[in-house]
């Protein structure tokens, strides 16, 4: 079990070579190193995950007067001042009155990450990750993906004029996402295996120097995604005068869970939040792909890899969440929990969100499905102020949306025929 606590954001002294007050540190042992001299994804001493560390942490008050919007608004909390950007971040925090009433919590908002340029939160990670790739001077970018990462990487890679290779589980990626990767010019390899197999292969390719890996194993990706947490704190405070008690989010590789926890640890270090004020991170997985939930429920320090995974929410059809060593302490230290929901519960939540005007893909709706389930079970209290994170846009998975929605009705091509049809159906 790693020692990522809310009381310690790891502000020890920088190693040699970390001139700008930014360095890499292992989350398990004492290894630290300069960030941009060599390509590294894991600790060279113990193979554990790496984290980006900073000499200083700006507080929420430091951001308050800035006029910039989006990810780079938070440049002082990131390794660079700017990056390859198509105006990612600055996504809406919506009220969802019908769901709020029905679920019965004091306040419910939805942070809709589907409103990013390529339709998912992955853009936040890519604007930073591709900037780092430029710094390292790598020739080819690569990722394994359940779809959204590949869409974002293809887009940002195109913008940076760099080759992109994506490995997708054959037949298990929603149509919108493949279309994006394809049009933005990525080379798409369809692997006869699931996402975890794709990630094993692309990690091997990266270790052999064939490509720069931009999955969330890459610690710089998570720096960009950290800005979701900072935006939620700022927006929730602007809208309600308060901070949220809880953030409910879908979990696949647990990158966002890890990134939000890091954002909050750094804000505790900056003095913006007390450890008690940090929102409880609450992860939701699909029943058919729930290894994190299993680890939380059983109190395990490690997550068991599930070899067989299945769910309609293909974005989170993942059996080996690589960021678990960062995310498990995040859930536990913030007083959060994790819950599994069925595909039917996911589709119901997708319909409820749509009813409140928020169009999301199935994985995103898992957050609302999880909130509903935990509220019914009494694990979330009626007086809580909650933010659900919806991670991807409805149009990412048009087939799932059409299957969850109303059937089109064939009518003749004349007004009387249309009126007859409407009369018959009323
Ligand atoms: N929601 C959506 C829409 C996603 O695409 C993903 C991950 C997640 C949630 C899970 O986020 O991994 O940070 O826990 N999609 C990755 C991909 C795996 O390849 O697009 P996480």
XYZ file of C-alpha atoms and ligand atoms in Angstrom:
447
model
C 0.000 0.000 0.000
C 1.449 3.368 -0.995
C 1.727 6.272 1.350
C -0.152 8.960 -0.573
C -1.766 10.835 2.294
C -3.723 14.058 2.392
C -1.265 15.446 4.900
C 1.660 15.129 2.500
C 1.763 16.255 -1.133
C 5.408 15.239 -1.311
C 7.053 18.645 -1.151
C 10.541 17.449 -0.325
C 13.593 18.981 -1.982
C 13.988 18.574 -5.733
C 16.682 16.249 -7.128
C 19.520 17.542 -9.325
C 18.277 18.515 -12.771
C 14.824 19.640 -11.595
C 15.708 23.258 -12.253
C 12.200 24.541 -12.733
C 10.897 23.088 -9.485
C 9.312 20.110 -11.265
C 10.477 16.519 -10.893
C 9.341 12.901 -10.938
C 9.053 10.792 -7.804
C 8.157 7.169 -7.196
C 4.978 6.692 -5.141
C 6.448 3.655 -3.360
C 10.198 4.184 -2.796
C 12.582 7.138 -2.431
C 13.502 7.437 -6.123
C 13.306 10.929 -7.602
C 14.569 12.140 -10.947
C 14.667 14.955 -13.467
C 11.512 14.944 -15.589
C 12.593 15.575 -19.179
C 16.051 14.052 -19.579
C 14.851 10.533 -20.226
C 11.555 8.911 -21.123
C 10.210 7.159 -18.010
C 6.840 5.688 -17.151
C 7.735 3.653 -14.063
C 10.250 3.798 -11.226
C 13.654 2.514 -12.374
C 14.290 1.077 -8.889
C 11.023 -0.660 -7.962
C 8.829 -0.472 -11.098
C 6.033 1.330 -9.242
C 4.079 4.328 -10.573
C 5.632 7.764 -10.888
C 4.139 11.081 -9.866
C 4.987 14.652 -10.910
C 6.118 16.764 -7.949
C 6.478 20.535 -7.551
C 8.435 22.773 -5.227
C 5.364 25.027 -4.751
C 1.614 24.634 -4.967
C -0.577 27.583 -5.965
C -3.769 27.889 -3.894
C -7.325 28.364 -5.150
C -7.056 32.044 -4.219
C -4.065 32.388 -6.537
C -6.290 31.349 -9.442
C -9.249 33.540 -8.501
C -8.142 36.669 -10.385
C -6.969 34.951 -13.571
C -8.815 35.718 -16.788
C -7.526 32.686 -18.715
C -9.955 29.775 -19.055
C -9.453 26.031 -19.460
C -6.601 23.720 -18.544
C -3.837 26.319 -18.932
C -5.567 28.631 -16.477
C -3.895 26.325 -13.957
C -0.435 26.574 -15.542
C 1.144 27.320 -12.151
C 0.078 23.845 -11.021
C 1.357 22.205 -14.244
C 4.847 21.403 -15.585
C 4.646 23.998 -18.400
C 3.163 27.426 -19.045
C 1.318 26.346 -22.186
C 0.885 23.407 -24.536
C -0.628 22.137 -27.770
C -4.117 23.443 -27.096
C -7.535 23.421 -28.735
C -9.198 25.089 -25.769
C -9.768 22.062 -23.593
C -11.289 22.287 -20.129
C -13.620 24.999 -18.779
C -16.495 22.527 -19.046
C -19.924 23.299 -17.582
C -21.084 22.369 -14.085
C -24.809 21.817 -14.627
C -27.707 21.740 -12.225
C -29.827 18.606 -12.783
C -33.030 19.405 -10.879
C -35.023 16.286 -11.763
C -32.283 13.885 -10.708
C -31.471 15.959 -7.626
C -35.123 15.717 -6.495
C -35.476 12.067 -7.291
C -32.213 10.975 -5.661
C -32.773 13.249 -2.678
C -29.511 15.058 -1.925
C -29.084 18.679 -0.801
C -27.356 19.692 -4.004
C -26.415 17.815 -7.157
C -24.349 19.168 -10.045
C -22.985 17.409 -13.101
C -19.527 18.278 -14.383
C -19.899 17.468 -18.076
C -16.510 16.571 -19.473
C -18.214 15.531 -22.696
C -18.096 19.241 -23.565
C -14.343 19.119 -24.240
C -13.114 19.574 -27.861
C -13.036 15.847 -28.714
C -15.950 15.073 -26.397
C -14.180 13.631 -23.355
C -11.914 14.561 -20.432
C -8.964 12.968 -22.236
C -8.230 16.297 -23.927
C -7.087 17.725 -20.605
C -4.455 15.030 -20.281
C -3.375 15.225 -23.900
C -2.715 18.966 -23.989
C -0.116 18.421 -21.248
C 1.093 14.975 -22.380
C 1.722 16.062 -25.965
C 3.576 19.144 -24.696
C 5.874 16.844 -22.703
C 6.326 14.622 -25.771
C 7.515 17.705 -27.685
C 9.963 18.487 -24.881
C 11.321 14.948 -25.008
C 11.551 15.115 -28.793
C 9.830 11.770 -29.420
C 8.844 10.765 -32.936
C 5.683 8.714 -32.458
C 2.846 8.845 -29.915
C 0.870 5.771 -28.951
C -1.893 4.533 -26.689
C -4.148 1.597 -25.977
C -7.728 2.691 -25.739
C -11.349 1.847 -25.169
C -11.894 4.736 -27.599
C -11.740 8.184 -26.029
C -8.013 8.251 -25.389
C -7.415 7.309 -29.014
C -9.745 10.067 -30.264
C -7.999 12.696 -28.128
C -4.485 11.506 -28.922
C -5.254 11.379 -32.657
C -6.528 14.953 -32.518
C -3.701 16.419 -30.418
C -1.081 14.425 -32.306
C -2.434 15.807 -35.593
C -2.304 19.323 -34.176
C 1.311 18.739 -33.065
C 2.151 17.213 -36.459
C 3.318 13.960 -34.865
C 2.546 10.369 -35.873
C -0.037 8.559 -33.758
C -0.521 4.815 -33.271
C -3.556 3.509 -31.392
C -4.366 -0.046 -30.302
C -8.070 -0.771 -29.859
C -9.893 -3.907 -28.674
C -11.515 -5.180 -31.893
C -15.292 -4.793 -31.987
C -15.498 -3.158 -28.552
C -15.028 0.532 -29.322
C -18.012 2.845 -29.891
C -18.447 4.151 -33.441
C -17.927 7.855 -32.738
C -14.541 7.258 -31.172
C -13.144 5.124 -34.004
C -14.412 7.734 -36.474
C -12.505 10.474 -34.631
C -9.236 8.532 -34.447
C -9.613 7.696 -38.110
C -10.362 11.194 -39.413
C -7.622 12.810 -37.321
C -5.225 10.489 -39.085
C -4.086 7.983 -36.443
C -2.879 4.587 -37.516
C -5.464 2.274 -35.918
C -4.577 -1.308 -34.962
C -7.528 -3.502 -33.956
C -6.284 -6.069 -31.477
C -7.916 -9.452 -31.011
C -8.115 -8.993 -27.237
C -9.482 -6.636 -24.598
C -8.196 -3.209 -23.527
C -5.839 -4.674 -20.933
C -4.132 -6.781 -23.613
C -3.807 -3.666 -25.804
C -2.179 -1.791 -22.922
C 0.253 -4.653 -22.249
C 1.356 -4.531 -25.903
C 1.635 -0.762 -26.218
C 3.577 -0.611 -22.917
C 6.016 -3.151 -24.383
C 6.325 -1.082 -27.564
C 7.019 2.002 -25.448
C 9.628 0.153 -23.346
C 11.346 -0.880 -26.577
C 11.496 2.776 -27.655
C 9.006 2.360 -30.524
C 6.651 5.090 -29.331
C 5.904 7.518 -26.506
C 3.099 6.153 -24.333
C 0.191 8.481 -23.644
C -2.012 6.256 -21.541
C -2.727 7.411 -17.992
C 0.245 5.375 -16.784
C 2.075 8.450 -18.073
C 2.181 10.739 -15.011
C 2.002 13.929 -17.108
C -1.418 12.984 -18.501
C -2.760 12.994 -14.964
C -1.400 16.507 -14.394
C -3.755 17.780 -17.096
C -6.661 15.782 -15.678
C -5.970 17.255 -12.251
C -7.567 20.459 -13.547
C -10.997 18.769 -13.426
C -10.686 18.858 -9.641
C -9.530 22.467 -9.551
C -12.372 23.555 -11.832
C -14.946 21.698 -9.739
C -13.750 23.428 -6.567
C -13.836 26.877 -8.196
C -17.164 26.414 -10.011
C -18.962 24.777 -7.112
C -17.847 27.562 -4.804
C -18.933 30.232 -7.319
C -22.337 28.595 -7.809
C -23.170 27.616 -4.222
C -20.721 29.457 -1.959
C -19.583 26.090 -0.664
C -17.403 23.102 -1.508
C -18.836 19.733 -2.559
C -18.919 16.939 0.025
C -18.503 14.234 -2.566
C -17.472 13.614 -6.165
C -18.883 10.514 -7.858
C -17.049 9.349 -10.967
C -16.814 6.387 -13.329
C -13.669 4.291 -12.955
C -11.796 2.400 -15.665
C -8.037 2.711 -15.345
C -8.618 4.925 -12.278
C -6.654 7.800 -13.823
C -9.230 10.450 -12.945
C -9.587 9.127 -9.410
C -5.808 9.411 -9.025
C -5.717 12.854 -10.691
C -8.505 14.345 -8.562
C -6.870 13.012 -5.409
C -3.588 14.614 -6.437
C -5.339 17.944 -7.099
C -6.826 17.824 -3.600
C -3.599 16.768 -1.880
C -1.878 19.728 -3.512
C -4.659 22.088 -2.431
C -4.312 20.809 1.133
C -0.557 21.502 0.880
C -1.336 24.991 -0.502
C -3.635 25.701 2.454
C -6.847 26.086 0.373
C -8.519 23.060 1.972
C -8.280 21.209 5.246
C -8.044 17.412 4.883
C -11.647 17.240 6.226
C -12.875 19.539 3.439
C -11.596 17.308 0.653
C -14.559 15.820 -1.251
C -15.092 12.078 -0.734
C -13.986 10.365 -3.946
C -16.588 7.782 -4.880
C -15.791 5.443 -7.757
C -18.326 3.610 -9.882
C -17.644 0.598 -12.104
C -19.851 -1.621 -14.225
C -20.671 -4.962 -12.563
C -18.927 -6.829 -15.364
C -15.649 -4.904 -14.898
C -15.363 -4.035 -11.211
C -11.907 -4.950 -9.846
C -11.544 -1.643 -7.933
C -14.915 -2.141 -6.265
C -13.842 -5.648 -5.277
C -10.642 -4.281 -3.678
C -12.534 -1.564 -1.751
C -15.262 -3.964 -0.588
C -12.769 -6.611 0.511
C -10.329 -4.105 2.026
C -7.486 -5.324 -0.194
C -4.312 -3.299 -0.717
C -3.967 -4.584 -4.256
C -6.438 -4.888 -7.071
C -6.892 -8.339 -8.618
C -6.811 -8.280 -12.431
C -10.053 -9.520 -13.995
C -9.279 -11.401 -17.196
C -12.864 -11.506 -18.407
C -14.703 -8.189 -18.511
C -17.969 -7.146 -20.151
C -20.278 -4.139 -20.055
C -22.364 -1.958 -22.336
C -20.261 0.945 -21.014
C -17.366 -0.019 -23.286
C -15.243 2.978 -22.186
C -14.792 1.330 -18.767
C -14.567 -2.262 -19.935
C -11.246 -2.645 -18.092
C -10.046 -5.447 -15.813
C -6.638 -4.161 -14.722
C -6.824 -0.532 -13.533
C -3.189 0.548 -13.796
C -3.608 3.597 -11.547
C -5.059 1.580 -8.672
C -2.016 2.184 -6.393
C -2.720 5.925 -6.639
C -6.507 5.686 -6.644
C -7.135 3.279 -3.749
C -5.557 5.635 -1.180
C -7.523 8.466 -2.818
C -10.837 6.736 -2.195
C -9.895 5.612 1.319
C -8.184 8.784 2.560
C -11.047 11.026 1.440
C -13.681 8.844 3.121
C -15.128 7.775 -0.218
C -16.227 4.380 -1.418
C -16.756 2.374 -4.618
C -19.823 0.679 -6.023
C -20.712 -1.504 -9.009
C -23.800 -0.889 -11.139
C -25.567 -3.052 -13.721
C -25.840 -2.162 -17.410
C -29.576 -1.588 -16.883
C -28.860 0.889 -14.081
C -26.367 2.645 -16.353
C -28.902 2.968 -19.173
C -31.583 4.236 -16.768
C -29.169 6.904 -15.537
C -28.279 7.816 -19.132
C -32.001 8.400 -19.774
C -32.367 10.467 -16.571
C -29.444 12.699 -17.540
C -30.905 13.123 -21.027
C -34.231 14.110 -19.417
C -32.343 16.914 -17.627
C -30.725 17.976 -20.912
C -27.350 16.341 -20.407
C -26.375 13.911 -23.189
C -23.714 11.417 -22.134
C -22.243 8.105 -23.200
C -22.950 5.019 -21.033
C -19.715 5.055 -18.954
C -20.473 8.622 -17.887
C -23.946 7.700 -16.697
C -22.370 5.171 -14.332
C -21.647 8.083 -11.969
C -25.334 8.937 -11.609
C -26.273 5.242 -11.423
C -23.760 4.830 -8.582
C -25.055 7.894 -6.737
C -28.602 6.568 -7.005
C -27.585 3.163 -5.686
C -25.501 4.475 -2.772
C -28.214 6.964 -1.804
C -30.816 4.164 -1.731
C -28.472 2.074 0.400
C -28.080 5.015 2.795
C -24.337 5.253 2.157
C -24.778 8.774 0.788
C -26.732 11.089 3.101
C -29.652 13.375 2.175
C -27.778 16.482 3.311
C -24.787 15.953 0.993
C -23.681 18.291 -1.775
C -22.595 16.072 -4.628
C -20.903 16.443 -8.005
C -21.223 13.627 -10.555
C -18.581 13.551 -13.245
C -19.837 12.706 -16.728
C -16.789 11.863 -18.764
C -17.905 11.555 -22.393
C -20.481 12.991 -24.822
C -23.631 11.187 -25.987
C -22.466 11.211 -29.632
C -19.414 9.118 -28.769
C -21.634 6.054 -28.721
C -24.581 6.715 -31.057
C -25.645 3.060 -31.021
C -26.022 2.986 -27.232
C -27.905 6.301 -27.308
C -30.297 5.092 -30.014
C -30.885 1.820 -28.157
C -31.654 3.697 -24.920
C -33.918 6.272 -26.584
C -37.181 6.313 -28.500
C -37.599 4.437 -31.814
C -38.088 6.584 -34.942
C -41.586 6.080 -36.437
C -41.971 5.664 -40.212
C -44.619 7.964 -41.775
C -45.710 8.772 -45.344
C -44.324 11.882 -47.062
C -47.499 14.021 -46.728
C -49.025 16.154 -43.976
C -52.326 14.240 -43.799
C -50.441 11.001 -43.444
C -48.337 12.502 -40.654
C -51.483 13.824 -38.901
C -53.175 10.433 -39.249
C -50.136 8.770 -37.735
C -50.050 11.249 -34.822
C -53.827 10.767 -34.294
C -53.472 6.987 -34.206
C -50.713 7.100 -31.675
C -52.499 9.490 -29.270
N -15.361 7.502 -18.809
C -15.011 7.515 -20.099
C -15.962 8.092 -21.088
C -13.767 6.986 -20.491
O -13.430 7.005 -21.773
C -12.914 6.437 -19.518
C -11.627 5.854 -19.878
C -13.335 6.460 -18.187
C -14.553 7.006 -17.873
C -12.500 5.915 -17.099
O -11.564 6.833 -16.695
O -9.543 5.415 -16.766
O -9.551 7.618 -15.628
O -10.773 5.687 -14.649
N -11.281 5.631 -21.065
C -9.949 5.168 -21.474
C -9.822 5.226 -22.989
C -9.541 3.901 -20.883
O -9.039 4.468 -23.570
O -10.495 6.051 -23.603
P -10.262 6.359 -15.877
